[in-house]
Coordinates of C-alpha atoms in Angstrom, one line a residue:
X1 CA 39.0 -25.2 87.1
X2 CA 41.2 -26.2 90.0
X3 CA 42.7 -29.0 87.8
X4 CA 43.8 -26.5 85.2
X5 CA 45.1 -24.1 87.8
X6 CA 47.2 -26.9 89.4
X7 CA 48.5 -28.0 86.0
X8 CA 49.5 -24.4 85.2
X9 CA 51.2 -24.1 88.5
X10 CA 53.2 -27.3 88.1
X11 CA 54.2 -26.4 84.5
X12 CA 55.4 -23.0 85.7
X13 CA 57.5 -24.5 88.5
X14 CA 58.9 -27.2 86.3
X15 CA 59.6 -24.6 83.6
X16 CA 61.5 -22.5 86.1
X17 CA 63.5 -25.5 87.1
X18 CA 64.4 -26.2 83.5
X19 CA 65.0 -22.7 82.3
X20 CA 66.9 -21.3 85.3
X21 CA 69.8 -23.7 85.1
X22 CA 70.2 -22.8 81.4
X23 CA 70.2 -19.2 82.3
X24 CA 72.9 -19.8 85.0
X25 CA 74.9 -21.8 82.4
X26 CA 74.6 -18.7 80.2
X27 CA 76.0 -16.6 83.0
X28 CA 78.9 -19.1 83.7
X29 CA 80.2 -18.8 80.1
X30 CA 81.5 -15.2 80.4
X31 CA 83.0 -16.0 83.8
X32 CA 84.9 -18.9 82.3
X33 CA 86.1 -16.8 79.4
X34 CA 87.2 -13.9 81.7
X35 CA 89.3 -16.0 84.1
X36 CA 90.5 -18.7 81.6
X37 CA 93.0 -16.4 79.8
X38 CA 94.5 -19.5 78.0
X39 CA 91.9 -20.6 75.4
X40 CA 93.1 -24.1 75.6
X41 CA 91.8 -24.3 79.1
X42 CA 88.4 -23.3 77.9
X43 CA 88.9 -26.1 75.3
X44 CA 89.5 -28.6 78.1
X45 CA 86.3 -27.4 79.9
X46 CA 84.2 -27.6 76.7
X47 CA 85.4 -31.1 75.9
X48 CA 84.8 -32.5 79.4
X49 CA 81.3 -30.9 79.5
X50 CA 80.6 -32.6 76.2
X51 CA 81.6 -36.0 77.6
X52 CA 79.5 -35.3 80.7
X53 CA 76.4 -34.8 78.5
X54 CA 77.1 -37.9 76.5
X55 CA 77.8 -40.2 79.4
X56 CA 74.8 -38.8 81.4
X57 CA 72.6 -40.2 78.6
X58 CA 74.4 -43.5 78.6
X59 CA 74.3 -43.9 82.4
X60 CA 70.5 -43.2 82.6
X61 CA 70.0 -45.6 79.6
X62 CA 66.3 -44.5 79.2
X63 CA 65.4 -45.5 82.7
X64 CA 64.0 -42.1 83.6
X65 CA 61.4 -42.2 80.9
X66 CA 60.8 -45.9 81.6
X67 CA 60.2 -45.0 85.3
X68 CA 57.4 -42.6 84.4
X69 CA 55.8 -45.0 81.9
X70 CA 55.6 -47.9 84.4
X71 CA 54.9 -45.8 87.4
X72 CA 51.7 -44.7 85.8
X73 CA 50.7 -48.1 84.5
X74 CA 51.7 -50.6 87.2
X75 CA 49.6 -51.2 90.3
X76 CA 52.6 -51.8 92.5
X77 CA 54.3 -48.4 92.3
X78 CA 56.7 -49.2 95.1
X79 CA 58.1 -52.1 93.1
X80 CA 58.7 -49.7 90.1
X81 CA 60.5 -47.3 92.4
X82 CA 62.6 -50.0 94.0
X83 CA 63.5 -51.8 90.7
X84 CA 64.5 -48.7 88.9
X85 CA 66.4 -47.4 91.9
X86 CA 68.4 -50.6 92.4
X87 CA 69.3 -51.0 88.7
X88 CA 70.5 -47.4 88.5
X89 CA 72.3 -47.7 91.8
X90 CA 74.3 -50.7 90.9
X91 CA 75.1 -49.6 87.3
X92 CA 76.3 -46.3 88.7
X93 CA 78.5 -48.0 91.3
X94 CA 79.9 -50.4 88.6
X95 CA 80.7 -47.4 86.4
X96 CA 82.4 -45.6 89.3
X97 CA 84.6 -48.5 90.3
X98 CA 85.6 -49.5 86.7
X99 CA 86.2 -45.8 85.6
X100 CA 88.4 -45.1 88.7
X101 CA 90.4 -48.3 88.1
X102 CA 91.0 -47.3 84.5
X103 CA 91.2 -43.6 84.9
X104 CA 94.8 -43.3 83.8
X105 CA 93.9 -45.3 80.6
X106 CA 91.0 -42.9 80.0
X107 CA 93.2 -39.9 80.6
X108 CA 95.7 -41.2 78.0
X109 CA 93.0 -42.0 75.5
X110 CA 91.2 -38.7 75.9
X111 CA 94.3 -36.5 76.4
X112 CA 92.6 -35.0 79.5
X113 CA 94.3 -34.7 82.9
X114 CA 93.8 -37.6 85.3
X115 CA 92.6 -35.2 87.9
X116 CA 89.9 -33.8 85.6
X117 CA 88.9 -37.4 84.7
X118 CA 88.5 -38.2 88.4
X119 CA 86.3 -35.2 89.0
X120 CA 84.2 -36.1 85.9
X121 CA 83.7 -39.7 87.0
X122 CA 82.4 -38.6 90.4
X123 CA 80.1 -35.9 88.9
X124 CA 78.6 -38.4 86.5
X125 CA 78.1 -41.0 89.2
X126 CA 76.4 -38.6 91.6
X127 CA 74.1 -37.2 88.9
X128 CA 73.2 -40.7 87.8
X129 CA 72.3 -41.6 91.4
X130 CA 69.9 -38.6 91.5
X131 CA 67.9 -39.6 88.5
X132 CA 65.2 -41.8 90.1
X133 CA 64.9 -39.6 93.3
X134 CA 64.2 -36.6 91.0
X135 CA 61.8 -38.7 88.9
X136 CA 60.0 -39.8 92.1
X137 CA 59.5 -36.2 93.1
X138 CA 57.9 -35.4 89.7
X139 CA 55.7 -38.7 89.8
X140 CA 54.5 -37.8 93.3
X141 CA 53.7 -34.2 92.2
X142 CA 56.1 -32.4 94.3
X143 CA 57.2 -29.7 91.8
X144 CA 58.3 -27.1 94.4
X145 CA 60.7 -29.5 96.1
X146 CA 62.0 -30.7 92.8
X147 CA 62.6 -27.1 91.6
X148 CA 64.2 -26.0 94.8
X149 CA 66.8 -28.8 94.6
X150 CA 67.4 -28.4 90.9
X151 CA 67.8 -24.6 91.1
X152 CA 69.8 -25.0 94.3
X153 CA 72.3 -27.3 92.5
X154 CA 73.1 -24.7 89.8
X155 CA 73.1 -21.9 92.2
X156 CA 75.7 -23.6 94.4
X157 CA 77.7 -24.4 91.3
X158 CA 77.5 -20.7 90.2
X159 CA 78.4 -19.3 93.6
X160 CA 81.3 -21.7 94.2
X161 CA 82.7 -21.0 90.7
X162 CA 82.6 -17.3 91.3
X163 CA 84.3 -17.8 94.7
X164 CA 87.0 -20.1 93.4
X165 CA 87.9 -18.0 90.3
X166 CA 87.3 -14.5 91.6
X167 CA 87.7 -14.4 95.4
X168 CA 89.9 -17.2 96.5
X169 CA 93.0 -15.9 94.8
X170 CA 92.6 -12.6 96.5
X171 CA 91.9 -14.1 99.9
X172 CA 95.0 -16.4 99.6
X173 CA 97.3 -13.5 98.6
X174 CA 96.1 -11.4 101.5
X175 CA 97.1 -14.1 104.1
X176 CA 99.9 -16.3 102.9
X177 CA 99.8 -18.5 106.0
X178 CA 96.0 -18.6 106.4
X179 CA 93.3 -21.2 105.6
X180 CA 92.5 -19.8 102.2
X181 CA 96.0 -20.1 101.0
X182 CA 96.0 -23.8 102.0
X183 CA 93.2 -24.6 99.6
X184 CA 94.4 -22.3 96.8
X185 CA 96.5 -23.7 93.9
X186 CA 97.8 -21.6 91.2
X187 CA 96.9 -22.3 87.6
X188 CA 94.1 -24.6 88.8
X189 CA 91.1 -22.7 87.3
X190 CA 89.9 -25.6 85.3
X191 CA 90.0 -27.8 88.3
X192 CA 88.1 -25.4 90.4
X193 CA 85.3 -25.3 87.8
X194 CA 84.9 -29.0 88.2
X195 CA 85.3 -29.0 92.0
X196 CA 82.3 -26.5 92.0
X197 CA 80.3 -29.0 89.9
X198 CA 81.3 -31.8 92.1
X199 CA 80.3 -30.1 95.3
X200 CA 77.0 -29.1 93.9
X201 CA 76.3 -32.7 92.7
X202 CA 77.4 -34.1 96.1
X203 CA 75.1 -31.7 98.1
X204 CA 72.2 -32.6 95.8
X205 CA 72.8 -36.3 96.4
X206 CA 73.0 -35.8 100.1
X207 CA 69.6 -34.1 100.1
X208 CA 68.2 -37.0 98.0
X209 CA 69.8 -39.8 100.2
X210 CA 66.5 -40.4 102.1
X211 CA 65.0 -41.8 98.9
X212 CA 67.6 -44.6 99.2
X213 CA 67.0 -45.2 102.8
X214 CA 63.2 -45.3 102.6
X215 CA 62.6 -47.9 100.0
X216 CA 62.4 -51.7 100.2
X217 CA 65.3 -53.1 98.2
X218 CA 63.3 -55.7 96.3
X219 CA 64.2 -56.2 92.6
X220 CA 61.6 -57.4 90.1
X221 CA 63.4 -59.0 87.2
X222 CA 60.4 -59.3 85.0
X223 CA 59.5 -55.7 85.5
X224 CA 63.2 -54.7 84.9
X225 CA 63.2 -56.5 81.6
X226 CA 60.1 -54.6 80.5
X227 CA 61.6 -51.3 81.6
X228 CA 64.9 -52.0 79.8
X229 CA 63.0 -53.0 76.6
X230 CA 61.0 -49.8 76.8
X231 CA 64.0 -47.6 77.7
X232 CA 66.4 -48.8 75.0
X233 CA 64.9 -46.7 72.1
X234 CA 65.0 -43.7 74.5
X235 CA 68.7 -44.4 75.0
X236 CA 69.3 -44.5 71.3
X237 CA 67.4 -41.3 70.7
X238 CA 69.3 -39.7 73.6
X239 CA 72.6 -40.6 72.2
X240 CA 71.5 -39.2 68.9
X241 CA 70.5 -35.9 70.6
X242 CA 73.8 -35.7 72.5
X243 CA 75.7 -36.2 69.2
X244 CA 73.7 -33.4 67.5
X245 CA 74.1 -31.0 70.5
X246 CA 77.6 -31.6 71.9
X247 CA 79.7 -34.2 70.1
X248 CA 81.3 -31.7 67.8
X249 CA 83.7 -30.5 70.5
X250 CA 84.8 -34.1 71.1
X251 CA 85.2 -34.7 67.4
X252 CA 87.3 -31.6 67.0
X253 CA 89.6 -32.9 69.7
X254 CA 89.7 -36.3 68.2
X255 CA 90.6 -34.8 64.8
X256 CA 93.5 -32.8 66.3
X257 CA 92.1 -29.3 66.2
X258 CA 93.9 -27.3 68.8
X259 CA 92.3 -26.9 72.2
X260 CA 92.7 -23.2 71.8
X261 CA 90.4 -23.2 68.8
X262 CA 88.0 -25.5 70.5
X263 CA 87.8 -23.2 73.5
X264 CA 87.1 -20.2 71.3
X265 CA 84.5 -22.1 69.4
X266 CA 82.7 -23.3 72.5
X267 CA 82.7 -19.8 74.0
X268 CA 81.2 -18.1 71.0
X269 CA 78.9 -21.1 70.5
X270 CA 77.2 -20.1 73.8
X271 CA 75.8 -16.9 72.3
X272 CA 73.4 -19.1 70.4
X273 CA 71.8 -19.8 73.9
X274 CA 69.5 -16.8 73.2
X275 CA 67.6 -19.0 70.7
X276 CA 68.0 -22.1 73.0
X277 CA 66.4 -20.2 76.0
X278 CA 63.5 -19.0 73.7
X279 CA 63.0 -22.5 72.3
X280 CA 63.1 -24.1 75.8
X281 CA 60.7 -21.7 77.3
X282 CA 58.3 -22.0 74.4
X283 CA 58.4 -25.8 74.4
X284 CA 57.6 -26.1 78.1
X285 CA 54.7 -23.9 77.7
X286 CA 53.2 -25.2 74.4
X287 CA 53.7 -29.0 74.6
X288 CA 50.9 -29.5 77.2
X289 CA 48.7 -27.3 75.1
X290 CA 49.3 -29.4 72.0
X291 CA 48.1 -32.5 73.8
X292 CA 45.2 -30.9 75.6
X293 CA 43.9 -29.4 72.3
X294 CA 44.4 -32.5 70.2
X295 CA 40.7 -33.5 70.3
X296 CA 39.4 -30.2 69.1
X297 CA 38.1 -30.1 65.5
X298 CA 40.2 -27.0 64.7
X299 CA 43.4 -28.4 66.2
X300 CA 45.4 -28.6 62.9
X301 CA 44.5 -24.9 62.2
X302 CA 45.5 -23.9 65.7
X303 CA 48.9 -25.7 65.5
X304 CA 49.5 -24.0 62.1
X305 CA 48.9 -20.6 63.6
X306 CA 51.1 -21.3 66.7
X307 CA 54.0 -22.4 64.4
X308 CA 53.7 -19.3 62.3
X309 CA 54.0 -17.0 65.4
X310 CA 56.9 -19.1 66.7
X311 CA 58.7 -18.4 63.4
X312 CA 57.8 -14.7 63.7
X313 CA 59.3 -14.3 67.2
X314 CA 62.2 -16.6 66.5
X315 CA 63.0 -14.7 63.3
X316 CA 63.2 -11.5 65.2
X317 CA 65.4 -12.9 67.9
X318 CA 67.6 -14.6 65.3
X319 CA 68.0 -11.3 63.3
X320 CA 68.5 -9.2 66.4
X321 CA 71.3 -11.4 67.9
X322 CA 73.1 -11.7 64.5
X323 CA 72.8 -8.0 63.8
X324 CA 74.1 -6.8 67.2
X325 CA 76.6 -9.7 67.7
X326 CA 79.5 -7.3 68.0
X327 CA 77.8 -5.6 71.0
X328 CA 76.7 -8.9 72.6
X329 CA 80.1 -10.5 72.3
X330 CA 81.7 -8.0 74.7
X331 CA 79.7 -9.0 77.8
X332 CA 79.1 -12.6 76.8
X333 CA 82.7 -13.4 75.6
X334 CA 84.7 -10.8 77.5
X335 CA 88.1 -11.7 76.1
X336 CA 89.1 -10.5 72.6
X337 CA 91.4 -13.4 72.0
X338 CA 88.3 -15.6 71.7
X339 CA 86.6 -13.5 69.0
X340 CA 88.2 -15.3 66.2
X341 CA 85.4 -17.9 66.4
X342 CA 82.6 -15.3 66.3
X343 CA 82.0 -16.2 62.7
X344 CA 80.2 -19.4 63.8
X345 CA 77.5 -17.5 65.7
X346 CA 75.1 -16.8 62.7
X347 CA 75.2 -20.4 61.8
X348 CA 74.6 -21.7 65.4
X349 CA 71.8 -19.2 66.0
X350 CA 70.0 -20.2 62.8
X351 CA 70.7 -23.9 63.6
X352 CA 68.9 -23.6 66.9
X353 CA 66.1 -21.7 65.3
X354 CA 65.7 -24.6 62.8
X355 CA 65.7 -26.9 65.8
X356 CA 62.9 -24.9 67.4
X357 CA 60.9 -25.1 64.2
X358 CA 61.5 -28.9 64.1
X359 CA 60.1 -29.1 67.7
X360 CA 56.9 -27.4 66.5
X361 CA 56.7 -29.6 63.5
X362 CA 57.2 -32.8 65.6
X363 CA 53.7 -32.4 67.2
X364 CA 52.3 -34.8 64.5
X365 CA 54.1 -38.0 65.5
X366 CA 53.5 -37.3 69.1
X367 CA 49.8 -36.9 68.6
X368 CA 49.5 -40.2 66.6
X369 CA 51.6 -42.1 69.2
X370 CA 54.6 -42.8 66.8
X371 CA 57.4 -41.2 69.0
X372 CA 59.8 -43.8 67.5
X373 CA 59.8 -41.6 64.3
X374 CA 61.3 -38.8 66.4
X375 CA 64.1 -41.1 67.3
X376 CA 64.6 -42.1 63.7
X377 CA 64.8 -38.5 62.6
X378 CA 67.2 -37.7 65.5
X379 CA 69.4 -40.6 64.4
X380 CA 69.3 -39.3 60.8
X381 CA 70.4 -35.9 62.1
X382 CA 73.2 -37.5 64.1
X383 CA 74.5 -39.3 61.1
X384 CA 74.5 -36.1 59.2
X385 CA 76.3 -34.4 62.0
X386 CA 79.0 -37.1 62.3
X387 CA 79.5 -37.4 58.5
X388 CA 79.8 -33.7 57.8
X389 CA 82.1 -33.2 60.8
X390 CA 84.4 -35.9 59.6
X391 CA 84.3 -34.5 56.1
X392 CA 84.6 -30.7 56.9
X393 CA 86.8 -30.4 60.0
X394 CA 90.0 -31.3 58.2
X395 CA 89.5 -28.3 55.8
X396 CA 87.4 -25.8 57.9
X397 CA 88.2 -26.7 61.5
X398 CA 85.4 -25.7 63.9
X399 CA 83.5 -23.7 61.2
X400 CA 82.9 -27.1 59.6
X401 CA 81.3 -28.2 62.8
X402 CA 79.0 -25.2 62.7
X403 CA 78.1 -26.0 59.1
X404 CA 77.3 -29.6 60.1
X405 CA 75.0 -28.5 62.9
X406 CA 73.0 -26.2 60.7
X407 CA 72.7 -28.8 57.9
X408 CA 71.6 -31.4 60.4
X409 CA 68.9 -29.4 62.0
X410 CA 67.6 -28.0 58.7
X411 CA 67.4 -31.6 57.4
X412 CA 65.5 -32.8 60.5
X413 CA 63.1 -29.8 60.1
X414 CA 62.4 -30.6 56.4
X415 CA 62.0 -34.3 56.9
X416 CA 59.6 -33.8 59.8
X417 CA 57.5 -31.4 57.7
X418 CA 57.4 -33.8 54.7
X419 CA 56.5 -36.8 56.7
X420 CA 54.0 -34.9 58.9
X421 CA 52.0 -33.6 56.0
X422 CA 51.4 -37.3 54.9
X423 CA 50.4 -38.7 58.3
X424 CA 48.8 -35.7 60.0
X425 CA 48.2 -32.8 57.6
X426 CA 48.5 -29.4 59.3
X427 CA 47.6 -26.3 57.0
X428 CA 50.8 -24.3 57.7
X429 CA 51.0 -20.9 56.0
X430 CA 54.1 -21.9 54.1
X431 CA 54.2 -18.7 52.0
X432 CA 54.5 -16.5 55.0
X433 CA 56.7 -18.8 57.0
X434 CA 59.0 -19.2 54.1
X435 CA 59.1 -15.4 53.5
X436 CA 60.0 -14.7 57.1
X437 CA 62.7 -17.4 57.0
X438 CA 64.2 -16.0 53.7
X439 CA 64.1 -12.4 54.9
X440 CA 65.7 -13.3 58.2
X441 CA 68.6 -15.1 56.5
X442 CA 69.1 -12.4 53.9
X443 CA 69.0 -9.6 56.5
X444 CA 71.3 -11.6 58.8
X445 CA 73.8 -12.2 56.1
X446 CA 73.8 -8.4 55.1
X447 CA 74.2 -7.4 58.8
X448 CA 77.1 -9.8 59.5
X449 CA 79.0 -10.4 56.2
X450 CA 79.0 -7.0 54.6
X451 CA 81.8 -5.0 56.5
X452 CA 80.3 -1.6 56.1
X453 CA 76.9 -2.7 57.3
X454 CA 78.4 -4.6 60.2
X455 CA 80.1 -1.5 61.4
X456 CA 77.0 0.8 60.9
X457 CA 74.3 0.2 63.5
X458 CA 72.0 2.7 61.9
X459 CA 71.7 0.5 58.9
X460 CA 71.0 -2.5 61.1
X461 CA 68.3 -0.7 62.9
X462 CA 66.7 0.2 59.5
X463 CA 66.9 -3.6 58.6
X464 CA 65.2 -4.6 61.8
X465 CA 62.6 -1.9 61.4
X466 CA 62.0 -3.1 57.8
X467 CA 61.6 -6.6 59.0
X468 CA 59.1 -5.6 61.7
X469 CA 57.1 -3.6 59.2
X470 CA 57.0 -6.6 56.8
X471 CA 55.6 -8.7 59.7
X472 CA 53.0 -5.9 60.6
X473 CA 52.0 -5.7 56.9
X474 CA 51.5 -9.5 56.6
X475 CA 49.8 -9.9 60.0
X476 CA 47.8 -6.7 60.0
X477 CA 44.4 -8.3 60.0
X478 CA 45.2 -10.7 62.8
X479 CA 46.8 -7.9 65.0
X480 CA 43.8 -5.6 64.4
X481 CA 41.5 -8.4 65.6
X482 CA 43.5 -9.0 68.7
X483 CA 43.7 -5.2 69.6
X484 CA 39.9 -4.9 69.0
X485 CA 39.2 -7.9 71.2
X486 CA 41.3 -6.4 74.0
X487 CA 39.6 -3.1 73.6
X488 CA 36.2 -4.7 74.1

C-alpha cells in the first residue's frame, strides 16, 4: 500500500511541476498583450520563443531520455551521470561559443535584434546545462526538490516580467536621478521579457551547480555511443513534435507574413491553452494507470471507457471555450487590436482536442513496446504541418497555419486509431465517440460562425444545455450505476 501511496505522491508533485509552469505561461500571455501595444513586438516574442523550443530539443539531443534508460539498466550509475553530464556540458559550451561568435550573422539571417539573439543564446545554454541535474533529481526520487526548483523558475520569470513591464517604468519616472531610472530603458519591453527569462534560468543553474561540482569527471566513450544511439530517435521525434507545436510562427516569419499578424496570431493561439492544460493534467494522471493496468484481462475495455470519457470532458471544454470566446478574449487577450486573429481559436482548440485523443489512442504502441511508431506518426504529422503551411500561408496567412495544425493532429489521431486496432484491438465505442465529436464541431460552428448566435448568449447556453442532455441521455445507465454505488 505504501508503494502506491508513494507513487501517487510523486505523480502529484511531478504533475504540479509540469502543469503550474503552463498555467503561469497562460498568465503571462495577457501581460505581454497588455504591455506590448505594438503587435510586431509580440511577433518578435512569439518567434523567439518558437526558436527556444526548437533549439531546446536539439541541444538535449535525446540525452534526457537516454539518461533515464541507462541509469535504470547500468550497474555503474555514477558513470551514467558523469558521461551524460560531460557530453551535455561540452556541447552546451560549444553551442554558446559558436553562437556568440556568429550572433550578428544569426541576427541578419533571422531578422531578430542582436540583443535578443544574445539573450536567447544564454537562455538556451543555461537550460541545456540544467537538463541532467534535473534528470538526476527525478532518478534519485527527489520530486519535491525538483518541483520547487521548476516552479521557482517560472515564478521568478513571472514576478520579474510583472516588475519590468508594470512597475519599473513608474519607479523610474518617480525618481529621474535614482537607481531605478539607471536600469530603465524606454521601448525595451521585449528585451525585459527575455531578461526575466534569463535571470530565472541563471538562478536555476546556480542552484543546480553542486551537481557539477560533486561528480567525478570521467567519460565512458562506449557508454556514450550507446546513449547517443538510443537518444537519436528521441531527437527526431522531439524535432517532429516541435515542428507540430511551434514551427508555424517561424514559417510565417520566413514566408514574410508581417510580425504584427504573427503577434496577433500567437496571442490568440494561447486561448487554446485551456485544452492543452486539460490534456496535460489528464496525461500525467492516466499514463501511469495505463501501464499498471496492462496485465489485467479487461484492460482493453477499461482503456475504451477512459477514452470515451476523455472525449466527453474534452468536448464540453472545447464547446464552452468556442461558444464563449468573445468573453474569454477580453481578459486573455486584453487589447482589441489583437482580436483580428480570434478566428483561429476554434481551429486551435479543436486541434489540441484531437491531439489529446491521439494521446489516448497512442497507448497501444506503448504497451507493446513499439514506441518508434509514435516517432513515425509524429514525423508524418510534421510533414503535413510543413507541407500545408508552405502551401496555405501565401494565400491564407496565419489562418493557413491554423488549418495545417488541425489537419496534422486529425491525421495523427486517425492513423494511430487505424494502426492500433490491427496491433492491439481496443473496443472503443466509436458510435458514441463519433457522435460527441460531430455534435461538438456542429455546435461550435453554429456558436462562432453564425453572427446572430455569436452575439446571443442565451442561444449558446441552450446549445451547451442540449449537449449536456445528449451526454446524459447516452450515458444515463453508467451515471446511474455510479450514483447508486456512491449512495451505498
